[in-house]
Amino acid sequence: MINWTLDKTRKDIIKDRSRFKVLVCGRRWGKTVLSLIYLMKDAFKANERRWFITPTYRQGKMIVFPILRQMFGGFNNAKLNESEMSVMFDNGAELSVKGADNENNLRGVELTRCVMDEMAYIKPHVWEEIIMPMLATTQGECLFIGTPNGYDAMYDLYMKGQSEPEWKSWQFTTLEGGFVPEEEINLAKRTMDSVVFKQEFEGSFETTGNRAAWNFDRQTHCKKAKDLSSKLWWGCDFNVDYNTAVLAAEYSDGTIHFFDEVRLKNSNTEELGAAMKGIAPNIEVYPDPAGKSRSTTSRRSDHQILRDYGFLIRAKKSHPSHIDRLNALNRKLKDAEGNIGMTVDPKCIYLIKDLEQCQRDRRGGLAKDNMELTHALDACSYGIEYRFPIRRMVGSSMKW
């Protein structure tokens, strides 16, 4: 048998009682070994199945199964099956390595525990349509682990771990793994593109695009507030697909903290107003200015519907440009002197997703090509642009 030892960080991850764990790490962090320890952390019950799923069959055969062979070769109470990449125990329990490249071969059985390795390179529906139902009858658990590859399925799972019950997520750099010396990491930093380095060695979700919220940084801006100001206001975006509102607390020094959000699919302004009133009633709302003249589903305007729910509407007569809103938003995130004027509670997953993923179009405005995005960013920026607008310097001439 292999004698493995764990540091406190890895022990805490193994012992954590969350049903679904998401571990985002830089390369060579020690993900494979930790995943196997997770799968074998307690005794196998009769006839149960535990799987280690890799993006391809070949990866499992090259990386994972050799470790299992080393562990169980000559083990009296277990039988290795090379072709099936499995270990069968005397009580009928099974520990197997599977490839997700032929996902339909995975269907049909139940699982009690599972690892999905390098989840960023596994098709998202493999989890949603195949593996998750296989865990349902046993109330089984799963560990998602890997290095990010942009804002993809791994990012969505990581965000679940930041806010949803039964989920927990962690993020570590290669250096924190303890297996790669610092001088090797510094060498990679000098020779690699900065975006690729952050993704591969720092386990960071990166994009090569033209971000709308270019000053937003998860490590800086995502935090819980120690105390909430009594001055609260809503930012609001009306849309049939996703009616969205974000709730902010504004402090006496002008800083703001977004700490709650509402997102309703295939809804209407009536339902949005009711949801907002149930959380923070009778306060100011900064909505889409276009809502004064029309409603998504009613004869009354969107603004009037919110007034009827007791909210005080603050909106400009005309729609501010995307560029003005984005400039105001980014200045609030971090001004020219490096001051942070805005933070976001980690549970505001849709606002954080927009701040990280929304892109600018060729004219510098907000790209609207993805209907899943921009609604929370619109909602927050309406309030920011109204309350903290960018002052334009306009030149003038005098006749002498």
Tab-separated table of C-alpha atoms in Angstrom:
chain	number	residue	atom	x	y	z
A	1	MET	CA	0.000	0.000	0.000
A	2	ILE	CA	1.035	3.629	-0.565
A	3	ASN	CA	1.640	5.691	2.584
A	4	TRP	CA	0.080	9.104	1.938
A	5	THR	CA	0.140	12.034	4.340
A	6	LEU	CA	-2.125	15.082	4.222
A	7	ASP	CA	-1.548	18.664	5.349
A	8	LYS	CA	-4.226	20.579	7.257
A	9	THR	CA	-5.709	22.186	4.121
A	10	ARG	CA	-6.271	18.846	2.407
A	11	LYS	CA	-7.571	17.258	5.610
A	12	ASP	CA	-10.132	20.057	5.954
A	13	ILE	CA	-11.323	19.459	2.384
A	14	ILE	CA	-11.650	15.697	2.941
A	15	LYS	CA	-13.443	16.134	6.276
A	16	ASP	CA	-15.819	18.844	5.062
A	17	ARG	CA	-19.376	17.515	5.196
A	18	SER	CA	-20.667	19.255	2.040
A	19	ARG	CA	-22.241	16.816	-0.385
A	20	PHE	CA	-20.784	18.494	-3.475
A	21	LYS	CA	-17.244	19.870	-3.379
A	22	VAL	CA	-15.544	21.941	-6.076
A	23	LEU	CA	-11.770	22.280	-6.055
A	24	VAL	CA	-10.171	24.722	-8.514
A	25	CYS	CA	-6.374	24.403	-8.578
A	26	GLY	CA	-3.307	25.278	-10.566
A	27	ARG	CA	-1.349	22.566	-12.380
A	28	ARG	CA	0.578	19.964	-10.341
A	29	TRP	CA	-1.295	20.808	-7.140
A	30	GLY	CA	-1.804	17.134	-6.259
A	31	LYS	CA	-5.372	16.806	-7.482
A	32	THR	CA	-5.255	13.128	-8.514
A	33	VAL	CA	-3.923	11.854	-5.195
A	34	LEU	CA	-6.389	13.934	-3.175
A	35	SER	CA	-9.237	12.686	-5.364
A	36	LEU	CA	-8.318	9.047	-4.720
A	37	ILE	CA	-8.112	9.697	-0.974
A	38	TYR	CA	-11.578	11.273	-1.190
A	39	LEU	CA	-12.942	8.179	-2.939
A	40	MET	CA	-11.426	5.815	-0.359
A	41	LYS	CA	-11.749	7.858	2.814
A	42	ASP	CA	-14.018	5.291	4.466
A	43	ALA	CA	-14.914	1.598	4.180
A	44	PHE	CA	-16.668	0.282	1.082
A	45	LYS	CA	-20.156	-1.053	1.751
A	46	ALA	CA	-21.395	-4.183	0.003
A	47	ASN	CA	-22.139	-3.712	-3.713
A	48	GLU	CA	-21.605	0.055	-3.784
A	49	ARG	CA	-19.887	1.868	-6.688
A	50	ARG	CA	-17.395	4.705	-6.566
A	51	TRP	CA	-16.072	6.181	-9.821
A	52	PHE	CA	-13.160	8.375	-10.850
A	53	ILE	CA	-14.246	10.055	-14.104
A	54	THR	CA	-11.646	11.657	-16.387
A	55	PRO	CA	-12.329	13.622	-19.605
A	56	THR	CA	-11.142	10.685	-21.747
A	57	TYR	CA	-10.603	6.946	-21.294
A	58	ARG	CA	-6.950	7.384	-22.266
A	59	GLN	CA	-6.319	9.955	-19.529
A	60	GLY	CA	-7.733	7.614	-16.918
A	61	LYS	CA	-5.575	4.753	-18.188
A	62	MET	CA	-2.392	6.847	-18.235
A	63	ILE	CA	-2.795	8.887	-15.045
A	64	VAL	CA	-5.187	7.297	-12.550
A	65	PHE	CA	-5.248	3.539	-13.033
A	66	PRO	CA	-1.446	3.071	-12.619
A	67	ILE	CA	-1.840	4.430	-9.074
A	68	LEU	CA	-4.668	1.988	-8.370
A	69	ARG	CA	-2.527	-0.840	-9.761
A	70	GLN	CA	0.269	0.154	-7.420
A	71	MET	CA	-2.108	0.294	-4.478
A	72	PHE	CA	-4.058	-2.921	-4.983
A	73	GLY	CA	-1.584	-5.177	-6.805
A	74	GLY	CA	-1.280	-8.294	-4.634
A	75	PHE	CA	-4.058	-7.128	-2.325
A	76	ASN	CA	-5.858	-10.238	-1.029
A	77	ASN	CA	-9.380	-8.816	-0.763
A	78	ALA	CA	-9.493	-7.008	-4.117
A	79	LYS	CA	-9.230	-8.032	-7.762
A	80	LEU	CA	-7.833	-5.733	-10.452
A	81	ASN	CA	-9.457	-5.712	-13.896
A	82	GLU	CA	-7.067	-4.051	-16.358
A	83	SER	CA	-9.469	-3.818	-19.316
A	84	GLU	CA	-12.307	-2.348	-17.212
A	85	MET	CA	-9.899	-0.195	-15.132
A	86	SER	CA	-11.644	-1.349	-11.977
A	87	VAL	CA	-11.012	-2.823	-8.559
A	88	MET	CA	-13.601	-5.349	-7.333
A	89	PHE	CA	-13.730	-6.089	-3.602
A	90	ASP	CA	-14.873	-9.322	-1.960
A	91	ASN	CA	-18.123	-7.729	-0.750
A	92	GLY	CA	-19.103	-6.788	-4.323
A	93	ALA	CA	-18.087	-3.135	-4.041
A	94	GLU	CA	-16.466	-1.491	-7.070
A	95	LEU	CA	-13.910	1.273	-7.548
A	96	SER	CA	-13.544	2.187	-11.227
A	97	VAL	CA	-11.896	4.702	-13.518
A	98	LYS	CA	-14.157	5.896	-16.344
A	99	GLY	CA	-13.736	8.138	-19.372
A	100	ALA	CA	-16.367	10.772	-20.188
A	101	ASP	CA	-15.598	10.832	-23.914
A	102	ASN	CA	-18.183	8.101	-24.560
A	103	GLU	CA	-20.655	9.350	-21.997
A	104	ASN	CA	-23.607	7.135	-22.889
A	105	ASN	CA	-21.639	4.109	-21.669
A	106	LEU	CA	-21.832	5.606	-18.173
A	107	ARG	CA	-25.619	5.394	-17.898
A	108	GLY	CA	-27.688	2.807	-16.081
A	109	VAL	CA	-26.203	2.203	-12.628
A	110	GLU	CA	-26.231	4.013	-9.293
A	111	LEU	CA	-23.242	5.601	-7.590
A	112	THR	CA	-22.460	6.459	-3.999
A	113	ARG	CA	-19.397	8.624	-4.585
A	114	CYS	CA	-17.769	10.166	-7.639
A	115	VAL	CA	-14.836	12.324	-8.727
A	116	MET	CA	-15.108	14.354	-11.930
A	117	ASP	CA	-11.519	15.215	-12.817
A	118	GLU	CA	-10.612	18.216	-15.029
A	119	MET	CA	-14.295	19.127	-15.141
A	120	ALA	CA	-13.590	22.078	-17.443
A	121	TYR	CA	-12.876	19.531	-20.220
A	122	ILE	CA	-15.940	17.335	-19.617
A	123	LYS	CA	-19.189	18.130	-21.437
A	124	PRO	CA	-21.538	19.857	-18.949
A	125	HIS	CA	-24.452	17.528	-19.692
A	126	VAL	CA	-22.423	14.537	-18.456
A	127	TRP	CA	-22.921	15.838	-14.917
A	128	GLU	CA	-26.428	17.238	-15.285
A	129	GLU	CA	-28.058	14.460	-17.313
A	130	ILE	CA	-26.027	11.350	-16.446
A	131	ILE	CA	-23.995	11.443	-13.224
A	132	MET	CA	-26.259	13.531	-11.005
A	133	PRO	CA	-29.286	11.201	-11.474
A	134	MET	CA	-27.016	8.221	-10.732
A	135	LEU	CA	-26.257	9.744	-7.306
A	136	ALA	CA	-29.902	10.530	-6.532
A	137	THR	CA	-31.085	7.175	-5.169
A	138	THR	CA	-28.119	6.861	-2.800
A	139	GLN	CA	-27.937	10.584	-1.928
A	140	GLY	CA	-24.368	10.194	-3.108
A	141	GLU	CA	-21.650	12.834	-3.188
A	142	CYS	CA	-19.280	14.222	-5.781
A	143	LEU	CA	-15.953	16.043	-5.978
A	144	PHE	CA	-15.330	18.269	-8.999
A	145	ILE	CA	-11.658	19.046	-9.405
A	146	GLY	CA	-9.412	20.593	-12.021
A	147	THR	CA	-7.771	23.632	-13.547
A	148	PRO	CA	-10.110	26.242	-15.064
A	149	ASN	CA	-10.497	26.854	-18.776
A	150	GLY	CA	-12.180	30.243	-18.996
A	151	TYR	CA	-15.714	30.841	-17.759
A	152	ASP	CA	-17.272	27.454	-18.364
A	153	ALA	CA	-19.054	24.675	-16.474
A	154	MET	CA	-16.296	24.572	-13.847
A	155	TYR	CA	-16.893	28.252	-13.125
A	156	ASP	CA	-20.640	27.678	-12.682
A	157	LEU	CA	-19.979	24.818	-10.267
A	158	TYR	CA	-17.459	26.905	-8.347
A	159	MET	CA	-20.061	29.656	-7.957
A	160	LYS	CA	-22.541	27.127	-6.561
A	161	GLY	CA	-19.970	26.265	-3.938
A	162	GLN	CA	-19.777	29.898	-2.861
A	163	SER	CA	-23.457	30.275	-2.067
A	164	GLU	CA	-25.665	27.182	-2.237
A	165	PRO	CA	-26.369	24.732	0.596
A	166	GLU	CA	-24.748	21.285	0.270
A	167	TRP	CA	-22.052	22.840	-1.943
A	168	LYS	CA	-18.562	24.083	-1.027
A	169	SER	CA	-15.745	25.334	-3.254
A	170	TRP	CA	-12.053	26.140	-2.828
A	171	GLN	CA	-9.395	27.755	-5.029
A	172	PHE	CA	-5.620	27.166	-4.803
A	173	THR	CA	-2.511	28.119	-6.745
A	174	THR	CA	0.174	25.683	-7.860
A	175	LEU	CA	2.564	27.127	-5.275
A	176	GLU	CA	0.074	26.421	-2.478
A	177	GLY	CA	0.058	22.764	-3.527
A	178	GLY	CA	3.630	22.372	-2.293
A	179	PHE	CA	4.879	20.106	-5.115
A	180	VAL	CA	6.399	22.679	-7.504
A	181	PRO	CA	9.261	24.899	-6.236
A	182	GLU	CA	8.799	28.648	-6.403
A	183	GLU	CA	11.709	29.115	-8.819
A	184	GLU	CA	9.969	26.863	-11.384
A	185	ILE	CA	6.795	28.907	-11.077
A	186	ASN	CA	8.741	32.148	-11.502
A	187	LEU	CA	10.378	30.685	-14.623
A	188	ALA	CA	6.947	29.869	-16.054
A	189	LYS	CA	5.747	33.378	-15.210
A	190	ARG	CA	8.611	34.929	-17.195
A	191	THR	CA	8.047	32.755	-20.259
A	192	MET	CA	4.228	32.426	-20.458
A	193	ASP	CA	1.436	34.764	-21.499
A	194	SER	CA	0.027	36.410	-18.346
A	195	VAL	CA	-3.534	35.193	-18.926
A	196	VAL	CA	-2.399	31.605	-19.517
A	197	PHE	CA	-0.115	31.748	-16.472
A	198	LYS	CA	-2.936	32.927	-14.207
A	199	GLN	CA	-5.185	30.159	-15.483
A	200	GLU	CA	-2.684	27.287	-15.382
A	201	PHE	CA	-0.612	28.137	-12.294
A	202	GLU	CA	-2.915	30.328	-10.222
A	203	GLY	CA	-6.149	28.441	-10.884
A	204	SER	CA	-7.800	31.678	-11.977
A	205	PHE	CA	-10.829	31.995	-14.247
A	206	GLU	CA	-9.579	34.094	-17.143
A	207	THR	CA	-10.844	35.393	-20.444
A	208	THR	CA	-8.992	36.923	-23.357
A	209	GLY	CA	-12.001	39.083	-24.199
A	210	ASN	CA	-12.671	42.797	-23.700
A	211	ARG	CA	-14.315	42.805	-20.279
A	212	ALA	CA	-17.037	45.319	-19.482
A	213	ALA	CA	-16.155	45.482	-15.765
A	214	TRP	CA	-12.413	45.619	-16.347
A	215	ASN	CA	-11.632	46.770	-12.791
A	216	PHE	CA	-13.469	43.890	-11.104
A	217	ASP	CA	-11.322	41.343	-9.276
A	218	ARG	CA	-12.944	38.522	-7.321
A	219	GLN	CA	-10.231	38.479	-4.643
A	220	THR	CA	-10.656	42.199	-3.995
A	221	HIS	CA	-14.354	42.823	-4.454
A	222	CYS	CA	-16.115	39.658	-3.239
A	223	LYS	CA	-16.586	39.779	0.519
A	224	LYS	CA	-19.142	39.716	3.299
A	225	ALA	CA	-19.928	43.058	4.920
A	226	LYS	CA	-19.284	43.343	8.650
A	227	ASP	CA	-22.141	45.818	9.016
A	228	LEU	CA	-24.803	47.040	6.610
A	229	SER	CA	-25.694	50.699	6.281
A	230	SER	CA	-29.296	51.729	6.878
A	231	LYS	CA	-29.329	53.481	3.508
A	232	LEU	CA	-30.488	50.832	1.018
A	233	TRP	CA	-31.496	51.035	-2.619
A	234	TRP	CA	-32.366	48.724	-5.492
A	235	GLY	CA	-30.993	48.704	-9.027
A	236	CYS	CA	-33.442	47.165	-11.466
A	237	ASP	CA	-33.499	45.815	-15.030
A	238	PHE	CA	-36.799	44.899	-16.695
A	239	ASN	CA	-36.845	41.980	-19.077
A	240	VAL	CA	-39.295	39.212	-19.916
A	241	ASP	CA	-36.563	36.560	-19.925
A	242	TYR	CA	-34.828	37.592	-16.708
A	243	ASN	CA	-36.322	40.307	-14.523
A	244	THR	CA	-33.446	41.300	-12.249
A	245	ALA	CA	-32.879	43.499	-9.206
A	246	VAL	CA	-29.791	43.979	-7.025
A	247	LEU	CA	-29.841	45.410	-3.506
A	248	ALA	CA	-27.136	47.825	-2.325
A	249	ALA	CA	-26.162	49.344	0.997
A	250	GLU	CA	-24.558	52.783	0.657
A	251	TYR	CA	-22.235	54.059	3.377
A	252	SER	CA	-21.501	57.617	4.508
A	253	ASP	CA	-18.132	57.605	2.713
A	254	GLY	CA	-19.822	56.863	-0.634
A	255	THR	CA	-18.817	53.195	-0.840
A	256	ILE	CA	-21.518	50.682	-1.729
A	257	HIS	CA	-21.983	46.992	-1.000
A	258	PHE	CA	-24.316	44.784	-3.050
A	259	PHE	CA	-25.594	42.056	-0.738
A	260	ASP	CA	-28.718	40.540	-2.301
A	261	GLU	CA	-30.276	39.953	-5.710
A	262	VAL	CA	-33.511	38.824	-7.345
A	263	ARG	CA	-33.589	37.062	-10.720
A	264	LEU	CA	-36.922	35.800	-12.080
A	265	LYS	CA	-37.139	33.823	-15.310
A	266	ASN	CA	-40.156	34.222	-17.639
A	267	SER	CA	-41.677	36.629	-15.134
A	268	ASN	CA	-43.198	40.118	-15.007
A	269	THR	CA	-42.738	43.362	-13.111
A	270	GLU	CA	-45.550	42.524	-10.674
A	271	GLU	CA	-43.698	39.430	-9.484
A	272	LEU	CA	-40.403	41.311	-9.381
A	273	GLY	CA	-41.940	44.095	-7.287
A	274	ALA	CA	-43.430	41.583	-4.863
A	275	ALA	CA	-40.096	39.816	-4.468
A	276	MET	CA	-38.266	43.107	-3.877
A	277	LYS	CA	-40.864	44.218	-1.325
A	278	GLY	CA	-40.444	40.943	0.559
A	279	ILE	CA	-36.717	41.643	0.984
A	280	ALA	CA	-36.359	45.434	1.326
A	281	PRO	CA	-39.608	47.458	0.960
A	282	ASN	CA	-40.268	51.188	0.610
A	283	ILE	CA	-36.827	52.300	-0.534
A	284	GLU	CA	-35.414	54.000	-3.624
A	285	VAL	CA	-35.194	52.071	-6.895
A	286	TYR	CA	-32.930	52.981	-9.805
A	287	PRO	CA	-34.441	51.215	-12.808
A	288	ASP	CA	-34.037	51.157	-16.554
A	289	PRO	CA	-35.265	54.649	-17.609
A	290	ALA	CA	-37.180	53.102	-20.523
A	291	GLY	CA	-39.513	51.523	-17.955
A	292	LYS	CA	-41.364	54.823	-17.494
A	293	SER	CA	-43.156	54.448	-20.829
A	294	ARG	CA	-43.856	50.737	-21.103
A	295	SER	CA	-44.236	47.517	-19.166
A	296	THR	CA	-43.085	44.049	-20.047
A	297	THR	CA	-46.575	42.595	-19.487
A	298	SER	CA	-49.031	45.262	-18.188
A	299	ARG	CA	-50.905	48.391	-19.240
A	300	ARG	CA	-49.176	50.231	-16.428
A	301	SER	CA	-45.554	51.162	-16.911
A	302	ASP	CA	-42.838	49.219	-15.124
A	303	HIS	CA	-42.087	52.314	-13.048
A	304	GLN	CA	-45.720	52.722	-12.016
A	305	ILE	CA	-45.971	49.084	-10.973
A	306	LEU	CA	-42.997	49.529	-8.644
A	307	ARG	CA	-44.492	52.762	-7.283
A	308	ASP	CA	-47.672	50.845	-6.505
A	309	TYR	CA	-45.529	48.475	-4.440
A	310	GLY	CA	-44.316	51.433	-2.370
A	311	PHE	CA	-40.972	52.111	-4.009
A	312	LEU	CA	-39.585	55.562	-4.813
A	313	ILE	CA	-38.440	55.648	-8.447
A	314	ARG	CA	-35.257	57.488	-9.382
A	315	ALA	CA	-34.569	57.495	-13.125
A	316	LYS	CA	-33.183	59.887	-15.691
A	317	LYS	CA	-35.371	61.147	-18.524
A	318	SER	CA	-33.240	59.496	-21.172
A	319	HIS	CA	-31.282	56.279	-21.236
A	320	PRO	CA	-27.612	56.770	-20.263
A	321	SER	CA	-25.143	55.393	-22.771
A	322	HIS	CA	-23.510	52.050	-22.164
A	323	ILE	CA	-20.117	53.759	-22.131
A	324	ASP	CA	-21.174	56.226	-19.428
A	325	ARG	CA	-22.574	53.433	-17.263
A	326	LEU	CA	-19.504	51.236	-17.684
A	327	ASN	CA	-17.156	54.112	-16.892
A	328	ALA	CA	-19.121	54.951	-13.732
A	329	LEU	CA	-19.187	51.282	-12.711
A	330	ASN	CA	-15.452	50.755	-13.215
A	331	ARG	CA	-14.577	53.957	-11.390
A	332	LYS	CA	-16.652	52.716	-8.451
A	333	LEU	CA	-14.876	49.359	-8.535
A	334	LYS	CA	-11.493	51.099	-8.411
A	335	ASP	CA	-10.716	54.751	-9.019
A	336	ALA	CA	-7.520	56.237	-10.453
A	337	GLU	CA	-5.948	56.377	-6.989
A	338	GLY	CA	-6.649	52.691	-6.363
A	339	ASN	CA	-9.527	53.240	-3.928
A	340	ILE	CA	-12.165	50.483	-3.830
A	341	GLY	CA	-15.666	51.968	-3.784
A	342	MET	CA	-17.795	48.866	-4.346
A	343	THR	CA	-17.941	45.322	-2.996
A	344	VAL	CA	-20.253	42.356	-3.633
A	345	ASP	CA	-21.470	39.612	-1.320
A	346	PRO	CA	-20.430	36.155	-2.623
A	347	LYS	CA	-24.068	35.021	-2.643
A	348	CYS	CA	-24.845	37.498	-5.465
A	349	ILE	CA	-23.826	34.891	-8.021
A	350	TYR	CA	-25.512	36.481	-11.043
A	351	LEU	CA	-24.017	39.916	-10.429
A	352	ILE	CA	-20.554	38.393	-9.952
A	353	LYS	CA	-20.987	36.312	-13.100
A	354	ASP	CA	-21.882	39.438	-15.096
A	355	LEU	CA	-18.969	41.413	-13.650
A	356	GLU	CA	-16.575	38.640	-14.650
A	357	GLN	CA	-18.009	37.580	-17.993
A	358	CYS	CA	-19.789	40.489	-19.703
A	359	GLN	CA	-17.867	41.854	-22.673
A	360	ARG	CA	-17.742	45.158	-24.536
A	361	ASP	CA	-18.736	45.431	-28.160
A	362	ARG	CA	-16.681	47.137	-30.881
A	363	ARG	CA	-18.072	50.566	-29.978
A	364	GLY	CA	-17.162	50.232	-26.314
A	365	GLY	CA	-20.698	49.500	-25.163
A	366	LEU	CA	-22.085	46.421	-23.467
A	367	ALA	CA	-22.271	43.369	-25.734
A	368	LYS	CA	-25.764	41.846	-25.669
A	369	ASP	CA	-25.169	38.649	-27.633
A	370	ASN	CA	-25.655	36.326	-24.640
A	371	MET	CA	-29.185	36.534	-23.206
A	372	GLU	CA	-28.052	34.858	-19.955
A	373	LEU	CA	-25.744	37.772	-19.125
A	374	THR	CA	-25.852	41.577	-18.586
A	375	HIS	CA	-29.126	41.813	-16.605
A	376	ALA	CA	-27.538	42.075	-13.147
A	377	LEU	CA	-24.772	44.335	-14.467
A	378	ASP	CA	-27.405	46.602	-16.039
A	379	ALA	CA	-29.349	46.671	-12.776
A	380	CYS	CA	-26.361	47.690	-10.662
A	381	SER	CA	-24.981	50.214	-13.160
A	382	TYR	CA	-28.275	52.144	-13.454
A	383	GLY	CA	-28.010	53.050	-9.771
A	384	ILE	CA	-24.275	53.728	-9.872
A	385	GLU	CA	-24.480	55.968	-12.941
A	386	TYR	CA	-27.395	57.923	-11.440
A	387	ARG	CA	-25.809	58.426	-8.020
A	388	PHE	CA	-22.156	58.643	-9.043
A	389	PRO	CA	-22.043	59.925	-12.640
A	390	ILE	CA	-18.856	60.695	-14.515
A	391	ARG	CA	-18.504	64.452	-14.755
A	392	ARG	CA	-17.777	65.483	-18.307
A	393	MET	CA	-15.408	68.395	-18.892
A	394	VAL	CA	-16.792	70.499	-21.728
A	395	GLY	CA	-14.607	73.184	-23.282
A	396	SER	CA	-15.997	76.670	-24.000
A	397	SER	CA	-14.720	79.825	-25.632
A	398	MET	CA	-15.161	83.461	-24.779
A	399	LYS	CA	-15.270	86.325	-27.205
A	400	TRP	CA	-13.005	89.189	-26.172
